[in-house]
Coordinates of C-alpha atoms and ligand atoms in Angstrom, one line a residue:
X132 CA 13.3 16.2 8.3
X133 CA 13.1 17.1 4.7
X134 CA 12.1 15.1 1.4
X135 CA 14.2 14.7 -1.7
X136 CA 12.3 14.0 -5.5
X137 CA 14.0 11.0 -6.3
X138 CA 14.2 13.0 -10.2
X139 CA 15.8 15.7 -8.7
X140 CA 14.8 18.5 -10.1
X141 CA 12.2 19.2 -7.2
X142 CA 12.5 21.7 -4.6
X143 CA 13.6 19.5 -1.2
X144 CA 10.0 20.2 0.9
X145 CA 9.2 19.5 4.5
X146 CA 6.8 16.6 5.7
X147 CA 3.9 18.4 5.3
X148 CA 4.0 19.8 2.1
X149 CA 5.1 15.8 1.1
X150 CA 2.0 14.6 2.5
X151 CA -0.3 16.9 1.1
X152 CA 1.7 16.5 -2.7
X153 CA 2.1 13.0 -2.7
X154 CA 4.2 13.3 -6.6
X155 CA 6.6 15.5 -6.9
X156 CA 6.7 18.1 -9.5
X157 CA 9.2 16.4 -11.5
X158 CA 7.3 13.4 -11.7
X159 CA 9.6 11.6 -9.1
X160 CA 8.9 10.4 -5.3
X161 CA 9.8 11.9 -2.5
X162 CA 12.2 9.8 0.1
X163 CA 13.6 11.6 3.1
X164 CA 17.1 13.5 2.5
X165 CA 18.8 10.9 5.2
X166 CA 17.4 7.8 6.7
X167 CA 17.5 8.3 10.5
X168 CA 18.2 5.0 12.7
X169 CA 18.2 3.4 16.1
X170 CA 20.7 1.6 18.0
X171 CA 20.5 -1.7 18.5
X172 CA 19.4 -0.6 22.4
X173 CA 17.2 1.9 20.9
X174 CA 15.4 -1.2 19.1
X175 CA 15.3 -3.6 22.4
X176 CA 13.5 -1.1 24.6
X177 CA 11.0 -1.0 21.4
X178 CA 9.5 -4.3 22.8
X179 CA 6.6 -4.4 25.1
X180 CA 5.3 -0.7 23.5
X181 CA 1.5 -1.6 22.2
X182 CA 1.4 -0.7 18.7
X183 CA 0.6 2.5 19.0
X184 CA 3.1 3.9 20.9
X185 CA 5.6 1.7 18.9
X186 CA 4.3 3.6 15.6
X187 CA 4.8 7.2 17.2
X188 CA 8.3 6.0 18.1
X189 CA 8.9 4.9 14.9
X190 CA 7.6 7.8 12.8
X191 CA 9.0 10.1 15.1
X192 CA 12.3 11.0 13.1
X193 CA 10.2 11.5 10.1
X194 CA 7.7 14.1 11.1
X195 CA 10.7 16.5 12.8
X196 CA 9.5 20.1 12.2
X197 CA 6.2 19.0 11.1
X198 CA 2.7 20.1 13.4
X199 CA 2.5 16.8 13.9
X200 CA 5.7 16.4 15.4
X201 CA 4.6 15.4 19.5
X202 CA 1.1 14.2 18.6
X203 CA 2.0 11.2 17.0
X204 CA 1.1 8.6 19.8
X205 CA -2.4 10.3 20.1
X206 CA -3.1 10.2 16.7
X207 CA -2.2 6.2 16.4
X208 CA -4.2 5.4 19.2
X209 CA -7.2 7.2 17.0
X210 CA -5.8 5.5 14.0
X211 CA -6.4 2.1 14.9
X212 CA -9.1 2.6 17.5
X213 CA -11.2 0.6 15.2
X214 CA -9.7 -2.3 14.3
X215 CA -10.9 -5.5 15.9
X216 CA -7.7 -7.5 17.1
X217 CA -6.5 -5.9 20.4
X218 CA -3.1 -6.4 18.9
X219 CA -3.5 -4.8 16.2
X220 CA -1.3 -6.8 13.9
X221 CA -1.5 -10.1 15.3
X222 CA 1.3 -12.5 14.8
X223 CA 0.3 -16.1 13.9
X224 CA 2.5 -19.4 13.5
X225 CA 2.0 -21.3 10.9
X226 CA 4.6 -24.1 11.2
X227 CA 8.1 -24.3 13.1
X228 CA 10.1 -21.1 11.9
X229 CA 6.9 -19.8 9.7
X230 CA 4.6 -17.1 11.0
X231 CA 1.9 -14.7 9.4
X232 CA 1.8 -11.3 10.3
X233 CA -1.9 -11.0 10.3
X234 CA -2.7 -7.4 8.4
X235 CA -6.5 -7.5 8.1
X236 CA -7.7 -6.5 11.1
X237 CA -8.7 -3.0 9.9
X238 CA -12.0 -1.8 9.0
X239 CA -11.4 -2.9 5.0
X240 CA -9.8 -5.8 5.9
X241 CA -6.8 -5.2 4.2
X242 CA -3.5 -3.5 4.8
X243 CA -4.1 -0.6 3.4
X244 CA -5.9 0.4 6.3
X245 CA -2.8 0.5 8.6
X246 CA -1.6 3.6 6.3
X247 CA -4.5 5.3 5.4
X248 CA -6.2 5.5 8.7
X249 CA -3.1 7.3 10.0
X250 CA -3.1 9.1 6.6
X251 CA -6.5 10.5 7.0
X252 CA -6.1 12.0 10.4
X253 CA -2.6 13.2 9.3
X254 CA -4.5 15.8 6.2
X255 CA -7.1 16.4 8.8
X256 CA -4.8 18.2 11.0
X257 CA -2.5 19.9 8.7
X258 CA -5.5 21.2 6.6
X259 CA -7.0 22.5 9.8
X260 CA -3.8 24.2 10.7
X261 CA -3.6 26.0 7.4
X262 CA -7.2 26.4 6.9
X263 CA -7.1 24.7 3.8
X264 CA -9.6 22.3 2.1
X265 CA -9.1 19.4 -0.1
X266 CA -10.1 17.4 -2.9
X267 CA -8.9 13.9 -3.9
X268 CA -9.5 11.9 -6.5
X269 CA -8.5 8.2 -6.8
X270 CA -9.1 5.1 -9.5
X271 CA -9.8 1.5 -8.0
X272 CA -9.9 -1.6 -8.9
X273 CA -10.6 -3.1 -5.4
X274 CA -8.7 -2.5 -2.1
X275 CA -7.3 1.0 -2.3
X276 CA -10.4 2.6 -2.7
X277 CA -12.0 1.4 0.2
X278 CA -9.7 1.7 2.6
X279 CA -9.1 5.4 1.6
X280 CA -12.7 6.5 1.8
X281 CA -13.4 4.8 5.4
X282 CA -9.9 6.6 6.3
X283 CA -11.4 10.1 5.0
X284 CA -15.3 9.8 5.3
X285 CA -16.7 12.2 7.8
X286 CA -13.8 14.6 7.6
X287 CA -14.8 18.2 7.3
X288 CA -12.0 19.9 4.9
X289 CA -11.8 16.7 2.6
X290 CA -13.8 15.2 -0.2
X291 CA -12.9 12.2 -1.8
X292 CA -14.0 11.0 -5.2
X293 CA -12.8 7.3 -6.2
X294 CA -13.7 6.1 -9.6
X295 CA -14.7 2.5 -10.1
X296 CA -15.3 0.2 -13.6
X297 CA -19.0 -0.2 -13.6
X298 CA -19.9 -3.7 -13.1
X299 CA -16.2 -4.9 -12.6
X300 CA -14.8 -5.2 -9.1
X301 CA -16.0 -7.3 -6.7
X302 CA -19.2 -7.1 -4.8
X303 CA -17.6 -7.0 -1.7
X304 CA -15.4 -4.5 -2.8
X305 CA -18.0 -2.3 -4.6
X306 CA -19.8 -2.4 -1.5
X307 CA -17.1 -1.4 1.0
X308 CA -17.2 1.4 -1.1
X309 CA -20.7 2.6 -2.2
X310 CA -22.5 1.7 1.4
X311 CA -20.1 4.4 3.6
X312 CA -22.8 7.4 4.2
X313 CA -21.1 10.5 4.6
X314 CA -21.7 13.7 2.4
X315 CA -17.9 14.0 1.7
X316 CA -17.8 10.2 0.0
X317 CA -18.7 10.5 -3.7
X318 CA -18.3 7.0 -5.6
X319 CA -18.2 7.3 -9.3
X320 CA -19.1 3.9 -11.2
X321 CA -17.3 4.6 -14.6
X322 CA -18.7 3.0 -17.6
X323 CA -14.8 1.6 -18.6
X324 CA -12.5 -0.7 -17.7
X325 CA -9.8 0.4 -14.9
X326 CA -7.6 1.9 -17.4
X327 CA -10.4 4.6 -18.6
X328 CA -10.2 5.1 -14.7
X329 CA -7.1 5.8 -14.2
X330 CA -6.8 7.7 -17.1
X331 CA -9.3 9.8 -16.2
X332 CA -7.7 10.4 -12.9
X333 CA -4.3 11.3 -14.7
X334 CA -6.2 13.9 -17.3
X335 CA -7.4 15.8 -14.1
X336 CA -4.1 15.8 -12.4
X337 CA -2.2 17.2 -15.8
X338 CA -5.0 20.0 -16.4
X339 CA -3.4 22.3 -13.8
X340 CA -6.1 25.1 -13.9
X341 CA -8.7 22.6 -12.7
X342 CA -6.7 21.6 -10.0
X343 CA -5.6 24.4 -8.4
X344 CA -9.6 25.2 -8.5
X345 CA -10.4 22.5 -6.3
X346 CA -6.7 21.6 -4.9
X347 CA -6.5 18.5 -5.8
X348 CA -4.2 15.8 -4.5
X349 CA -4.1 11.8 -4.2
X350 CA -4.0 9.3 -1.8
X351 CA -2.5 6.4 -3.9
X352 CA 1.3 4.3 -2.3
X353 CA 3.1 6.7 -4.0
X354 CA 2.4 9.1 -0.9
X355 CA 5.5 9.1 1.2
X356 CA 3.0 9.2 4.5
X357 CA 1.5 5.5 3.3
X358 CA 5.2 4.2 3.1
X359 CA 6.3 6.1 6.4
X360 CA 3.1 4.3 8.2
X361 CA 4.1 0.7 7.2
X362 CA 7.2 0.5 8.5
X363 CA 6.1 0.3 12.1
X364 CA 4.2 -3.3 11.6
X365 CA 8.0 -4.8 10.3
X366 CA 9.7 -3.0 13.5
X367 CA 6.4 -4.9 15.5
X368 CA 6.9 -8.2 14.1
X369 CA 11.0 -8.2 14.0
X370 CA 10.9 -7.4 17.3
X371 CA 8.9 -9.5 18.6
X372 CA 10.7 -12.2 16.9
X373 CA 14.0 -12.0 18.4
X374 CA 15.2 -8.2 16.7
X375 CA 18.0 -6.8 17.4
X376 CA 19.1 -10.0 19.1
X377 CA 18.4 -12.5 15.5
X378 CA 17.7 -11.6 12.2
X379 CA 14.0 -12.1 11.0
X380 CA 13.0 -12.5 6.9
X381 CA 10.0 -11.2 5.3
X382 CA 8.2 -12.3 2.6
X383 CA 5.4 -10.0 0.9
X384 CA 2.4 -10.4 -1.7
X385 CA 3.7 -7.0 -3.8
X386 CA 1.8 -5.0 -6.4
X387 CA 3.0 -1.5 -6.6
X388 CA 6.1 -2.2 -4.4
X389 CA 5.3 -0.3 -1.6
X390 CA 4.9 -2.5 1.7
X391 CA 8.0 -4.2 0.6
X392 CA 9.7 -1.2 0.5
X393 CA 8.4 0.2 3.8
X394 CA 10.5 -3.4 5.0
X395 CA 13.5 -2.1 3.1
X396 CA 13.4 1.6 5.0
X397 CA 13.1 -0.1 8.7
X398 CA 16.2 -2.4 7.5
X399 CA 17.9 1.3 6.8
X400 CA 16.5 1.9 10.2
X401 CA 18.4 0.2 11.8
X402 CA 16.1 -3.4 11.9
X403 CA 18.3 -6.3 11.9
X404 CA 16.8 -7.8 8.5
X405 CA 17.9 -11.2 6.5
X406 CA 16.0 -10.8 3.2
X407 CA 12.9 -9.6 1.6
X408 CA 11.2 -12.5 -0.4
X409 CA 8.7 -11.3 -2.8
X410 CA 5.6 -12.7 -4.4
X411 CA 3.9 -11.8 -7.9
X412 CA 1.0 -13.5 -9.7
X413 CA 1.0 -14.0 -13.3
X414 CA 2.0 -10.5 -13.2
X415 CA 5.4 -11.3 -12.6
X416 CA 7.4 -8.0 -13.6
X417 CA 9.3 -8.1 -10.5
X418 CA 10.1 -11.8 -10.6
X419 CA 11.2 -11.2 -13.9
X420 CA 13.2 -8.2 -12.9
X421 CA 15.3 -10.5 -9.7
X422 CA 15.5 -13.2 -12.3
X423 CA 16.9 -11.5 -14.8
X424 CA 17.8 -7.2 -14.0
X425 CA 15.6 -6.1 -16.6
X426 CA 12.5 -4.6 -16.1
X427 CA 10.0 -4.7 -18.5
X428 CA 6.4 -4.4 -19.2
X429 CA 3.9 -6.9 -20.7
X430 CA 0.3 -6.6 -20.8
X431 CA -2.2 -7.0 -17.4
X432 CA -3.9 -9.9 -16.9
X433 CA -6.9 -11.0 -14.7
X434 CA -5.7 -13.2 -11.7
X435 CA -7.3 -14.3 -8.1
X436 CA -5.5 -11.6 -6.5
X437 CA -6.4 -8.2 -8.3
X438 CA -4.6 -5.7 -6.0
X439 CA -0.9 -7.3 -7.4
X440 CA -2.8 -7.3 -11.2
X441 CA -0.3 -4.3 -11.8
X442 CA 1.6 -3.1 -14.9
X443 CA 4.1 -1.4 -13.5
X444 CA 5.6 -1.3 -9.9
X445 CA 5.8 2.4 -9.5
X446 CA 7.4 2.5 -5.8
X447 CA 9.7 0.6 -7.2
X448 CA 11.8 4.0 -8.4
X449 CA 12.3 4.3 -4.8
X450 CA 14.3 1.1 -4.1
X451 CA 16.2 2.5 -7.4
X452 CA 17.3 5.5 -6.5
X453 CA 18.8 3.9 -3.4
X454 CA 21.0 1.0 -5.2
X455 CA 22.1 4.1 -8.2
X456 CA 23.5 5.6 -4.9
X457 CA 20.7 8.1 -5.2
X458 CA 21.6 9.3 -8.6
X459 CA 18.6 11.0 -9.7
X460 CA 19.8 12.1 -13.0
X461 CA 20.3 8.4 -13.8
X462 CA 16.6 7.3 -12.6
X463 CA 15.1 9.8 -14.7
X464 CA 17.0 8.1 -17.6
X465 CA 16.1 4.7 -16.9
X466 CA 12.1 6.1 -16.4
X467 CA 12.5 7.8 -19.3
X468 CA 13.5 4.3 -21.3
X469 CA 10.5 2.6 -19.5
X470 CA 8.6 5.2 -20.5
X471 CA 9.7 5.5 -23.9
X472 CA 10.6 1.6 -25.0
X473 CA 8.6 -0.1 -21.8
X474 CA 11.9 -1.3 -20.6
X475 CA 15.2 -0.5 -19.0
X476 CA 18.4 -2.3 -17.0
X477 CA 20.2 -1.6 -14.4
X478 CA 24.1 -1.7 -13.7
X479 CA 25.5 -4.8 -12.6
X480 CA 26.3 -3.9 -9.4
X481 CA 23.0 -2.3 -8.6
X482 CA 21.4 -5.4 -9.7
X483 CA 23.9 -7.4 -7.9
X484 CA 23.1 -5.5 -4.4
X485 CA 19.5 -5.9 -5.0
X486 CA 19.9 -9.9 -5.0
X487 CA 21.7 -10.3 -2.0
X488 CA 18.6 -8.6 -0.2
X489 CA 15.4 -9.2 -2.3
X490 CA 14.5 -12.3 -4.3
X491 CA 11.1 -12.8 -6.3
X492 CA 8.9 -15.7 -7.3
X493 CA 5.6 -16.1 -8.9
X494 CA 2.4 -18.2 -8.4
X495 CA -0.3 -18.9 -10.9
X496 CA -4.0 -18.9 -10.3
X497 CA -4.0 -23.0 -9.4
X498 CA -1.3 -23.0 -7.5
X499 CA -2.8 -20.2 -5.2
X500 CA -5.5 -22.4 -4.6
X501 CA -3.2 -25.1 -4.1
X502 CA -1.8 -23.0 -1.4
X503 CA -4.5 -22.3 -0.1
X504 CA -5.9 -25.8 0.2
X505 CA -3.0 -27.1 1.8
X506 CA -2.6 -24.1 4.3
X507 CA -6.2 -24.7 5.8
X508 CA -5.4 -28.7 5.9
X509 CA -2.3 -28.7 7.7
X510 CA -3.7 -25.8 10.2
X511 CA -7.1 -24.6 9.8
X512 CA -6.0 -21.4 8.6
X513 CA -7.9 -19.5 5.7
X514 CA -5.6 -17.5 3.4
X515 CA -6.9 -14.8 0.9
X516 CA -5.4 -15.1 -2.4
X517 CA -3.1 -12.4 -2.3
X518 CA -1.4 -14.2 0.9
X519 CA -1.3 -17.5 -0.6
X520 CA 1.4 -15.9 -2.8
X521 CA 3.3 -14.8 -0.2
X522 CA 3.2 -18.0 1.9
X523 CA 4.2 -19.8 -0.9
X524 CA 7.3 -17.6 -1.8
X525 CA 8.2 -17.8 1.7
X526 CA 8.2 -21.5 1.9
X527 CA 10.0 -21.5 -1.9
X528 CA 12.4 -19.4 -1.2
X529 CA 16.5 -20.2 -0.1
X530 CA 16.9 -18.3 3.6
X531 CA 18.7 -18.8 6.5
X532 CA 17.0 -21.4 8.2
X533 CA 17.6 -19.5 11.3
X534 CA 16.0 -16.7 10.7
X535 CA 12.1 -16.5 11.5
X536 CA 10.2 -16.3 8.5
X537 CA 7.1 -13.9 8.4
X538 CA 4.5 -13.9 5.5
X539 CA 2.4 -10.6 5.7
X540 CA -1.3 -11.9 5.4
X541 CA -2.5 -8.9 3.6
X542 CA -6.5 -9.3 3.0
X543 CA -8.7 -11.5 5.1
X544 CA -10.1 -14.2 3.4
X545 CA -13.8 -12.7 3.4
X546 CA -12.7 -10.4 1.2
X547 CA -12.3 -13.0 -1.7
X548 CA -14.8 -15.4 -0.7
X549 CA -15.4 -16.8 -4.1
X550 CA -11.5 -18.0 -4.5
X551 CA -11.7 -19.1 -0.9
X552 CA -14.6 -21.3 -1.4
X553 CA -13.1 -22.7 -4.6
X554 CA -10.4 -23.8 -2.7
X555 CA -11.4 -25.0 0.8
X556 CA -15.3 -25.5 0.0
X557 CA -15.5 -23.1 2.7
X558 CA -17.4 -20.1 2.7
X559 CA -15.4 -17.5 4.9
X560 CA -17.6 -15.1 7.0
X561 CA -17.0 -11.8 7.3
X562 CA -16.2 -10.2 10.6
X563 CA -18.6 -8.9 12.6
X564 CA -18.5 -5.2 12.2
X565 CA -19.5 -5.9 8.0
X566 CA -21.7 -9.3 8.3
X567 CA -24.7 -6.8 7.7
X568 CA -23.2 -5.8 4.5
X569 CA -25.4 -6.7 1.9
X570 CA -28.3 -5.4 3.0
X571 CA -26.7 -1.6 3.2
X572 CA -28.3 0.7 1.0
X573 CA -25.8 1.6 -2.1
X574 CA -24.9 4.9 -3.3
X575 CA -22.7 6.1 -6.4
X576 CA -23.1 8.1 -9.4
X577 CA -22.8 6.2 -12.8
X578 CA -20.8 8.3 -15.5
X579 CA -19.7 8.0 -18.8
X580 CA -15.5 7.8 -19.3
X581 CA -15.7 11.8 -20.4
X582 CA -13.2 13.7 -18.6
X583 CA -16.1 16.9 -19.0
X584 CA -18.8 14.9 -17.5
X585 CA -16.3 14.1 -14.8
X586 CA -15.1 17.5 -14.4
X587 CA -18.9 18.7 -14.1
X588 CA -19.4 16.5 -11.5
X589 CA -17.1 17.3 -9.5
X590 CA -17.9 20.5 -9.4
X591 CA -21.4 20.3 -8.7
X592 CA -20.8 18.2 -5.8
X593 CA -18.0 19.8 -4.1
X594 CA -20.0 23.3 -3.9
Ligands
PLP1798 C1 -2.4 -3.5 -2.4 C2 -2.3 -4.9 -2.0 C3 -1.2 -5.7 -2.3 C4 0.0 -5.1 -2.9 O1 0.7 -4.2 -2.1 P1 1.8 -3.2 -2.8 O2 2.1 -2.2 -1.7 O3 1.1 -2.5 -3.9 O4 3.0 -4.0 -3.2 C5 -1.1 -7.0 -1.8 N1 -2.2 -7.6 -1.2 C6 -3.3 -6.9 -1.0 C7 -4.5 -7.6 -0.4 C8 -3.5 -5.5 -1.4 O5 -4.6 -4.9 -1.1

């Protein structure tokens, strides 16, 4: 299988060299030159596979020609060795046709985990094949960073760096992050906002001579690997809820756009799929953009659930390129008016196709709690913020009434204990395997927002 840069003007590569890029060199994404499928038999004799075997079976197609390709199924089973639900992604119903796909059983308790633990063993083995070593760099602002150091802690070819705000993410989340142990796990408190984060990330990744010197690469959703890995938990639940025999209807919390769009590739699979229902905080870009086929950008602002506090969607250019027909030279136009004016539309049609499949709605701060109040009266079930959205969307939303409805739960609820509380009067614990949490010694480095300082750093701790 080989990758395409959704701009075009990239050299088509093989999986490998995709994972280990993550952009492409023409500042597009990579998607795979066809989208391979199975039959509707192929997709029956999916159920009654655990969930590892299901996700070798599933990524199969992608990693054709790949060293990967044939070790799939062993590395899965490694992958989510240590999450603590035996099912991995546990399906839970929350009323007649209403279920949550439970995606928090991983050791950051979100589901980030379900990518980047496969992730991490995937650049383990490649670099160990080519004899290579790594650097990445990453900005947080909660979630992703976690989740990508406990997938890459304690690997020998890899160090990770992920930049934090000093003082402004959540203690849990800070935590998660600055407890892990291992020499390879560098945590940076920057003395910033997120922004000066992330733009310190990007002014590393432009100077080219700095990294090549440490080869530097990213872990963040635009990674075609993270995409690749989520598909397999919407082949899990549809099939397990009637697919290929009945439709089944998602509904996701989205931020960047990409676990929506890993539902969107295992529809082109092949997965009999009704519609994708999406939910946005107050930053409601996408809503907007079903609403009206414009997308355009407006300022970030705090909300309860900070991993959808986004500006822009940027796997979003993915789901583009497949309704232009994969036009690339009219993406890079329409990135290049974002870019340029902060907004762009699409054609009719395109917009058109979009809204028979995908439809977007948006919940403030008080009605997540709302949510989230009711939810735990009528069934005893705690959401996390970021869920509440979702569940809510799903139960606003206009849908075949036949077809199941599944709300990915994407956090557990001990991750945002302080919105949980506020609406339930409930503290949520957290699970066993992090109860001791706050009593770990910490460990980062506290920097200024100078890319030279940064640069030193890194340096100095990678040799
Ligand atoms: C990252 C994240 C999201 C948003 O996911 P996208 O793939 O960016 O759309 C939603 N909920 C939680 C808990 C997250 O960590």
């Amino acid at each position: 299988m080989r990758y395409i840069s959704t701009r075009g003007r990239a050299p088509a590569l093989a999986f490998d060299d995709v994972l280990l890029a993550g952009l492409a060199p023409d500042g597009g994404l990579y998607v795979p030159e066809t989208w391979p499928s199975f039959t509707p038999a192929e997709i029956a004799a999916m159920a009654g596979l655990d969930y590892p075997a299901l996700a070798a079976r599933v990524m199969a197609p992608f990693v054709k020609g790949s060293v990967l390709e044939g070790q799939l199924e062993g590395l899965a089973r490694e992958a989510y060795a240590g999450f603590t639900h035996t099912a991995i992604a546990p399906l839970k119903q929350l009323a007649a046709n209403e279920w949550l796909l439970e995606l928090f059983h991983g050791p950051t308790l979100a589901f980030k985990d379900f990518a980047l633990q496969c992730v991490g063993l995937m650049f383990d083995r490649v670099l160990a094949v080519r004899q290579q070593r790594l650097t990445i760099v990453g900005a947080t602002s909660g979630d992703t960073g976690s989740a990508a150091i406990e997938a890459i802690k304690g690997r020998a070819a890899i160090d990770i760096f992920i930049l934090h705000p000093a003082g402004r993410t959540s203690e849990v989340q800070r935590r998660q992050m600055t407890t892990v142990s291992e020499k390879n796990v560098h945590n940076i408190a920057i003395k910033g906002t997120f922004d000066d984060c992330q733009n310190l990330v990007k002014e590393l990744f432009a100077d080219a001579a700095f990294r090549a010197e440490i080869n530097l690469s990213a872990v963040n959703s635009i990674n075609w690997a993270r995409i690749m890995a989520q598909v397999v938990y919407y082949f899990w639940a549809g099939v397990h809820l009637g697919a290929p025999h009945r439709a089944v209807t998602f509904s996701v919390p989205t931020g960047n756009f990409g676990n929506v769009f890993a539902g969107f590739v295992a529809g082109k699979m092949g997965l009999p799929i009704d519609r994708f229902i999406i939910g946005s905080n107050r930053n409601d870009i996408l809503t907007r953009f079903f609403e009206t086929g414009a997308m355009t950008t407006a300022g970030v602002e705090p909300s309860l659930s900070p991993s959808m506090d986004i500006q822009i969607s940027s796997n979003f250019e993915r789901l583009l390129f497949e309704y232009l027909d994969r036009d690339a030279a009219a993406v890079e136009r329409l990135m290049a008016q974002l870019k340029q004016s902060g907004s762009y539309t699409v054609p009719a049609a395109a917009y058109q196709a979009m809204c028979a499949r995908f439809s977007g709605y948006r919940l403030d701060d008080a009605g997540t709690k709302r949510v989230m109040a009711e939810v735990f009266a009528a069934t005893g079930e705690m959401l996390d913020p970021h869920t509440a959205v979702g569940v809510h969307a799903a139960r606003t939303a206009k849908a075949n009434p036949a077809s199941p409805r599944i709300a990915l739960a994407t956090a557990h609820p001990a991750k945002f204990p302080d919105a949980v509380f506020a609406a339930t009067h409930i503290k949520p614990e957290l699970p066993r395997a992090l109860a001791d949490l706050f009593n770990r010694p910490e460990r980062f480095t506290t920097l200024d927002a100078d890319l030279d300082q940064l640069r030193r750093f890194i340096r100095s701790a990678i040799n």
